[in-house]
PDB file of C-alpha atoms in Angstrom:
ATOM      1  CA  UNK A1229     135.855 127.788  92.679  1.00  0.00           C
ATOM      2  CA  UNK A1230     133.637 125.938  95.395  1.00  0.00           C
ATOM      3  CA  UNK A1231     135.171 123.726  97.737  1.00  0.00           C
ATOM      4  CA  UNK A1232     132.682 121.129  97.734  1.00  0.00           C
ATOM      5  CA  UNK A1233     131.926 119.814  94.361  1.00  0.00           C
ATOM      6  CA  UNK A1234     129.274 116.915  94.819  1.00  0.00           C
ATOM      7  CA  UNK A1235     126.401 115.412  92.745  1.00  0.00           C
ATOM      8  CA  UNK A1236     124.266 115.209  95.645  1.00  0.00           C
ATOM      9  CA  UNK A1237     121.798 117.484  95.757  1.00  0.00           C
ATOM     10  CA  UNK A1238     118.363 115.829  97.204  1.00  0.00           C
ATOM     11  CA  UNK A1239     118.241 115.223 100.806  1.00  0.00           C
ATOM     12  CA  UNK A1240     114.322 113.785 100.768  1.00  0.00           C
ATOM     13  CA  UNK A1241     111.695 112.834  98.420  1.00  0.00           C
ATOM     14  CA  UNK A1242     108.627 112.332 100.365  1.00  0.00           C
ATOM     15  CA  UNK A1243     105.141 111.564  99.770  1.00  0.00           C
ATOM     16  CA  UNK A1244     102.519 112.285 102.066  1.00  0.00           C
ATOM     17  CA  UNK A1245      98.809 111.747 101.950  1.00  0.00           C
ATOM     18  CA  UNK A1246      96.707 115.513 102.591  1.00  0.00           C
ATOM     19  CA  UNK A1247      93.639 113.988 104.424  1.00  0.00           C
ATOM     20  CA  UNK A1248      95.425 112.344 107.045  1.00  0.00           C
ATOM     21  CA  UNK A1249      98.871 113.126 106.970  1.00  0.00           C
ATOM     22  CA  UNK A1250      99.803 109.465 106.392  1.00  0.00           C
ATOM     23  CA  UNK A1251     103.493 108.679 104.967  1.00  0.00           C
ATOM     24  CA  UNK A1252     102.797 106.736 101.724  1.00  0.00           C
ATOM     25  CA  UNK A1253     106.443 106.894 100.618  1.00  0.00           C
ATOM     26  CA  UNK A1254     109.664 108.510 102.616  1.00  0.00           C
ATOM     27  CA  UNK A1255     112.925 108.605 101.303  1.00  0.00           C
ATOM     28  CA  UNK A1256     116.038 110.091 103.125  1.00  0.00           C
ATOM     29  CA  UNK A1257     119.310 110.179 101.795  1.00  0.00           C
ATOM     30  CA  UNK A1258     122.981 111.233 103.186  1.00  0.00           C
ATOM     31  CA  UNK A1259     125.492 111.813 101.148  1.00  0.00           C
ATOM     32  CA  UNK A1260     127.286 108.574  99.796  1.00  0.00           C
ATOM     33  CA  UNK A1261     130.703 110.116 100.334  1.00  0.00           C
ATOM     34  CA  UNK A1262     130.554 111.422 103.921  1.00  0.00           C
ATOM     35  CA  UNK A1263     134.023 112.994 105.381  1.00  0.00           C
ATOM     36  CA  UNK A1264     135.472 110.402 108.026  1.00  0.00           C
ATOM     37  CA  UNK A1265     134.099 111.068 111.269  1.00  0.00           C
ATOM     38  CA  UNK A1266     131.924 113.938 110.653  1.00  0.00           C
ATOM     39  CA  UNK A1267     127.913 114.351 111.490  1.00  0.00           C
ATOM     40  CA  UNK A1268     127.723 117.892 110.678  1.00  0.00           C
ATOM     41  CA  UNK A1269     128.889 117.735 107.233  1.00  0.00           C
ATOM     42  CA  UNK A1270     126.688 119.618 104.164  1.00  0.00           C
ATOM     43  CA  UNK A1271     125.021 116.228 102.659  1.00  0.00           C
ATOM     44  CA  UNK A1272     124.355 114.842 106.010  1.00  0.00           C
ATOM     45  CA  UNK A1273     120.976 113.422 106.783  1.00  0.00           C
ATOM     46  CA  UNK A1274     119.824 116.092 109.192  1.00  0.00           C
ATOM     47  CA  UNK A1275     116.429 113.429 110.395  1.00  0.00           C
ATOM     48  CA  UNK A1276     118.343 110.417 111.230  1.00  0.00           C
ATOM     49  CA  UNK A1277     115.686 109.283 113.462  1.00  0.00           C
ATOM     50  CA  UNK A1278     112.042 108.244 112.493  1.00  0.00           C
ATOM     51  CA  UNK A1279     110.889 110.659 115.194  1.00  0.00           C
ATOM     52  CA  UNK A1280     112.563 113.881 114.319  1.00  0.00           C
ATOM     53  CA  UNK A1281     111.282 112.820 110.254  1.00  0.00           C
ATOM     54  CA  UNK A1282     107.854 112.183 111.504  1.00  0.00           C
ATOM     55  CA  UNK A1283     108.327 115.949 113.160  1.00  0.00           C
ATOM     56  CA  UNK A1284     109.798 117.306 110.018  1.00  0.00           C
ATOM     57  CA  UNK A1285     106.858 116.029 107.343  1.00  0.00           C
ATOM     58  CA  UNK A1286     104.412 116.753 109.997  1.00  0.00           C
ATOM     59  CA  UNK A1287     105.315 120.731 110.004  1.00  0.00           C
ATOM     60  CA  UNK A1288     106.213 120.546 106.538  1.00  0.00           C
ATOM     61  CA  UNK A1289     102.479 119.431 105.742  1.00  0.00           C
ATOM     62  CA  UNK A1290     101.004 122.206 108.235  1.00  0.00           C
ATOM     63  CA  UNK A1291     103.211 125.159 106.411  1.00  0.00           C
ATOM     64  CA  UNK A1292     102.722 123.603 102.678  1.00  0.00           C
ATOM     65  CA  UNK A1293      98.863 123.592 103.201  1.00  0.00           C
ATOM     66  CA  UNK A1294      98.857 127.699 103.517  1.00  0.00           C
ATOM     67  CA  UNK A1295     101.210 128.057 100.382  1.00  0.00           C
ATOM     68  CA  UNK A1296     100.274 128.878  96.967  1.00  0.00           C
ATOM     69  CA  UNK A1297     104.021 128.333  95.101  1.00  0.00           C
ATOM     70  CA  UNK A1298     105.343 125.099  94.646  1.00  0.00           C
ATOM     71  CA  UNK A1299     108.791 126.302  96.455  1.00  0.00           C
ATOM     72  CA  UNK A1300     109.580 127.491  99.898  1.00  0.00           C
ATOM     73  CA  UNK A1301     112.463 127.731 102.350  1.00  0.00           C
ATOM     74  CA  UNK A1302     111.526 125.079 105.541  1.00  0.00           C
ATOM     75  CA  UNK A1303     114.156 124.482 108.231  1.00  0.00           C
ATOM     76  CA  UNK A1304     117.111 125.567 106.205  1.00  0.00           C
ATOM     77  CA  UNK A1305     116.022 123.621 103.610  1.00  0.00           C
ATOM     78  CA  UNK A1306     114.576 123.925 100.312  1.00  0.00           C
ATOM     79  CA  UNK A1307     111.379 122.671  99.645  1.00  0.00           C
ATOM     80  CA  UNK A1308     109.594 122.058  96.004  1.00  0.00           C
ATOM     81  CA  UNK A1309     106.275 120.438  95.987  1.00  0.00           C
ATOM     82  CA  UNK A1310     103.181 119.755  94.426  1.00  0.00           C
ATOM     83  CA  UNK A1311      99.846 118.399  94.759  1.00  0.00           C
ATOM     84  CA  UNK A1312      98.531 115.447  92.924  1.00  0.00           C
ATOM     85  CA  UNK A1313      94.796 114.480  94.080  1.00  0.00           C
ATOM     86  CA  UNK A1314      94.831 113.803  97.293  1.00  0.00           C
ATOM     87  CA  UNK A1315      98.941 113.444  98.376  1.00  0.00           C
ATOM     88  CA  UNK A1316     101.742 115.816  98.388  1.00  0.00           C
ATOM     89  CA  UNK A1317     104.777 115.172  96.718  1.00  0.00           C
ATOM     90  CA  UNK A1318     107.988 116.708  97.993  1.00  0.00           C
ATOM     91  CA  UNK A1319     111.716 116.757  97.192  1.00  0.00           C
ATOM     92  CA  UNK A1320     113.884 118.859 100.234  1.00  0.00           C
ATOM     93  CA  UNK A1321     117.021 119.643  98.973  1.00  0.00           C
ATOM     94  CA  UNK A1322     120.127 121.609 101.283  1.00  0.00           C
ATOM     95  CA  UNK A1323     119.803 125.295 101.734  1.00  0.00           C
ATOM     96  CA  UNK A1324     121.756 126.534  98.960  1.00  0.00           C
ATOM     97  CA  UNK A1325     120.587 123.714  96.330  1.00  0.00           C
ATOM     98  CA  UNK A1326     119.043 124.825  92.874  1.00  0.00           C
ATOM     99  CA  UNK A1327     115.277 125.479  93.450  1.00  0.00           C
ATOM    100  CA  UNK A1328     114.917 124.725  89.266  1.00  0.00           C
ATOM    101  CA  UNK A1329     116.867 121.472  89.321  1.00  0.00           C
ATOM    102  CA  UNK A1330     114.519 120.225  92.608  1.00  0.00           C
ATOM    103  CA  UNK A1331     111.517 121.366  90.662  1.00  0.00           C
ATOM    104  CA  UNK A1332     112.381 119.568  87.856  1.00  0.00           C
ATOM    105  CA  UNK A1333     112.941 116.378  89.746  1.00  0.00           C
ATOM    106  CA  UNK A1334     109.441 116.757  91.269  1.00  0.00           C
ATOM    107  CA  UNK A1335     108.046 117.158  88.121  1.00  0.00           C
ATOM    108  CA  UNK A1336     109.280 114.136  86.873  1.00  0.00           C
ATOM    109  CA  UNK A1337     107.775 112.132  89.632  1.00  0.00           C
ATOM    110  CA  UNK A1338     104.701 113.791  88.961  1.00  0.00           C
ATOM    111  CA  UNK A1339     104.511 113.091  85.217  1.00  0.00           C
ATOM    112  CA  UNK A1340     106.078 109.561  85.787  1.00  0.00           C
ATOM    113  CA  UNK A1341     103.211 108.499  88.102  1.00  0.00           C
ATOM    114  CA  UNK A1342     100.783 110.106  85.727  1.00  0.00           C
ATOM    115  CA  UNK A1343     102.026 107.722  82.768  1.00  0.00           C
ATOM    116  CA  UNK A1344     102.727 104.364  85.355  1.00  0.00           C
ATOM    117  CA  UNK A1345      99.131 105.093  87.131  1.00  0.00           C
ATOM    118  CA  UNK A1346      97.304 106.193  83.893  1.00  0.00           C
ATOM    119  CA  UNK A1347      96.622 109.841  85.678  1.00  0.00           C
ATOM    120  CA  UNK A1348      95.273 108.147  88.644  1.00  0.00           C
ATOM    121  CA  UNK A1349      97.535 109.328  91.250  1.00  0.00           C
ATOM    122  CA  UNK A1350      96.158 109.053  94.599  1.00  0.00           C
ATOM    123  CA  UNK A1351      96.336 107.550  97.726  1.00  0.00           C
ATOM    124  CA  UNK A1352      94.800 104.141  97.050  1.00  0.00           C
ATOM    125  CA  UNK A1353      96.390 103.804  93.858  1.00  0.00           C
ATOM    126  CA  UNK A1354      99.679 104.473  95.060  1.00  0.00           C
ATOM    127  CA  UNK A1355      99.759 102.400  97.940  1.00  0.00           C
ATOM    128  CA  UNK A1356      97.966  99.400  95.318  1.00  0.00           C
ATOM    129  CA  UNK A1357     101.111 100.115  93.147  1.00  0.00           C
ATOM    130  CA  UNK A1358     103.782 100.392  95.620  1.00  0.00           C
ATOM    131  CA  UNK A1359     106.124  98.399  93.903  1.00  0.00           C
ATOM    132  CA  UNK A1360     105.925 100.767  90.526  1.00  0.00           C
ATOM    133  CA  UNK A1361     106.152 103.931  92.744  1.00  0.00           C
ATOM    134  CA  UNK A1362     109.255 103.045  94.412  1.00  0.00           C
ATOM    135  CA  UNK A1363     111.071 101.654  91.128  1.00  0.00           C
ATOM    136  CA  UNK A1364     110.134 104.879  89.500  1.00  0.00           C
ATOM    137  CA  UNK A1365     111.489 106.867  92.784  1.00  0.00           C
ATOM    138  CA  UNK A1366     115.126 104.956  92.643  1.00  0.00           C
ATOM    139  CA  UNK A1367     114.808 105.685  89.283  1.00  0.00           C
ATOM    140  CA  UNK A1368     114.865 109.166  89.716  1.00  0.00           C
ATOM    141  CA  UNK A1369     117.528 109.409  92.378  1.00  0.00           C
ATOM    142  CA  UNK A1370     120.143 107.256  94.019  1.00  0.00           C
ATOM    143  CA  UNK A1371     121.405 107.880  97.340  1.00  0.00           C
ATOM    144  CA  UNK A1372     120.559 111.553  96.529  1.00  0.00           C
ATOM    145  CA  UNK A1373     121.837 111.968  93.111  1.00  0.00           C
ATOM    146  CA  UNK A1374     119.714 112.823  90.140  1.00  0.00           C
ATOM    147  CA  UNK A1375     120.187 110.399  87.544  1.00  0.00           C
ATOM    148  CA  UNK A1376     117.366 111.055  85.173  1.00  0.00           C
ATOM    149  CA  UNK A1377     114.243 113.350  85.053  1.00  0.00           C
ATOM    150  CA  UNK A1378     112.661 112.118  81.610  1.00  0.00           C
ATOM    151  CA  UNK A1379     109.111 110.438  82.574  1.00  0.00           C
ATOM    152  CA  UNK A1380     109.041 108.994  79.600  1.00  0.00           C
ATOM    153  CA  UNK A1381     112.432 107.164  80.147  1.00  0.00           C
ATOM    154  CA  UNK A1382     112.002 106.541  83.802  1.00  0.00           C
ATOM    155  CA  UNK A1383     108.049 104.897  83.148  1.00  0.00           C
ATOM    156  CA  UNK A1384     109.529 102.725  80.625  1.00  0.00           C
ATOM    157  CA  UNK A1385     112.430 101.348  82.478  1.00  0.00           C
ATOM    158  CA  UNK A1386     109.913 100.718  85.475  1.00  0.00           C
ATOM    159  CA  UNK A1387     106.711  99.622  83.596  1.00  0.00           C
ATOM    160  CA  UNK A1388     105.290  96.072  83.601  1.00  0.00           C
ATOM    161  CA  UNK A1389     106.102  93.932  80.375  1.00  0.00           C
ATOM    162  CA  UNK A1390     103.598  93.812  77.761  1.00  0.00           C
ATOM    163  CA  UNK A1391     101.338  91.575  78.097  1.00  0.00           C
ATOM    164  CA  UNK A1392     101.671  90.055  74.515  1.00  0.00           C
ATOM    165  CA  UNK A1393     105.296  88.989  76.007  1.00  0.00           C
ATOM    166  CA  UNK A1394     103.892  87.290  78.736  1.00  0.00           C
ATOM    167  CA  UNK A1395     101.423  84.956  76.302  1.00  0.00           C
ATOM    168  CA  UNK A1396     104.215  83.999  74.413  1.00  0.00           C
ATOM    169  CA  UNK A1397     106.513  82.888  76.965  1.00  0.00           C
ATOM    170  CA  UNK A1398     103.289  80.208  78.310  1.00  0.00           C
ATOM    171  CA  UNK A1399     104.346  78.564  74.950  1.00  0.00           C
ATOM    172  CA  UNK A1400     107.481  77.351  75.890  1.00  0.00           C
ATOM    173  CA  UNK A1401     107.746  73.578  77.049  1.00  0.00           C
ATOM    174  CA  UNK A1402     109.730  73.553  80.020  1.00  0.00           C
ATOM    175  CA  UNK A1403     109.284  69.836  80.896  1.00  0.00           C
ATOM    176  CA  UNK A1404     112.404  67.138  80.306  1.00  0.00           C
ATOM    177  CA  UNK A1405     111.604  66.382  76.861  1.00  0.00           C
ATOM    178  CA  UNK A1406     110.930  69.543  75.630  1.00  0.00           C
ATOM    179  CA  UNK A1407     114.451  70.883  76.985  1.00  0.00           C
ATOM    180  CA  UNK A1408     115.933  67.465  75.230  1.00  0.00           C
ATOM    181  CA  UNK A1409     114.471  68.661  72.274  1.00  0.00           C
ATOM    182  CA  UNK A1410     115.700  72.045  72.664  1.00  0.00           C
ATOM    183  CA  UNK A1411     119.020  70.161  73.396  1.00  0.00           C
ATOM    184  CA  UNK A1412     119.062  68.675  70.340  1.00  0.00           C
ATOM    185  CA  UNK A1413     117.530  71.698  67.936  1.00  0.00           C
ATOM    186  CA  UNK A1414     120.721  73.636  69.170  1.00  0.00           C
ATOM    187  CA  UNK A1415     123.316  71.382  68.387  1.00  0.00           C
ATOM    188  CA  UNK A1416     121.727  70.467  64.770  1.00  0.00           C
ATOM    189  CA  UNK A1417     121.811  74.207  64.525  1.00  0.00           C
ATOM    190  CA  UNK A1418     125.474  74.040  65.779  1.00  0.00           C
ATOM    191  CA  UNK A1419     126.713  71.834  63.650  1.00  0.00           C
ATOM    192  CA  UNK A1420     124.818  72.971  60.394  1.00  0.00           C
ATOM    193  CA  UNK A1421     127.051  76.264  61.049  1.00  0.00           C
ATOM    194  CA  UNK A1422     130.267  74.640  61.478  1.00  0.00           C
ATOM    195  CA  UNK A1423     129.862  73.098  58.560  1.00  0.00           C
ATOM    196  CA  UNK A1424     129.426  76.344  56.279  1.00  0.00           C
ATOM    197  CA  UNK A1425     132.891  77.440  57.711  1.00  0.00           C
TER     198      UNK A1425
END
């Protein structure tokens, strides 16, 4: 039985542009319950500074541009990736992490972005809808722990409310008289309900 039982499985999730290698979204995770005083435990962030992160990302993009597979071992870490338009989606896990589980995360991210952005997953669209992209990543992974991989569920939690709901909110009278009318209506309904009991 393994001595290190943890739900922590994702070290980083990266969305990087392939044409200019710009960082669109990068999130690095450390294990939420690290041993006290330890910096080299199995969930420690190996790239604590932005300089180290950019060096890792640069080498990763160079290596994955030449690859035909979707899974590689880079810098002692399992990296799964997918190319979508002009961006690369990466999920980085520990060296002993399950590749199939990490691949499920990258597919969930790809499919969620396709649903949210209406199959227009490119650099410009991702930047314009950064709020939705960031929320989608947060719904999939929290502190390196995989929460959800169903793209329909994720997109329903992240998506904007339907426009018909917004128009019904516009018809509410929030003036002083409107609030007084709502208060009187509530009192009347409560009194009727109390008489029925």
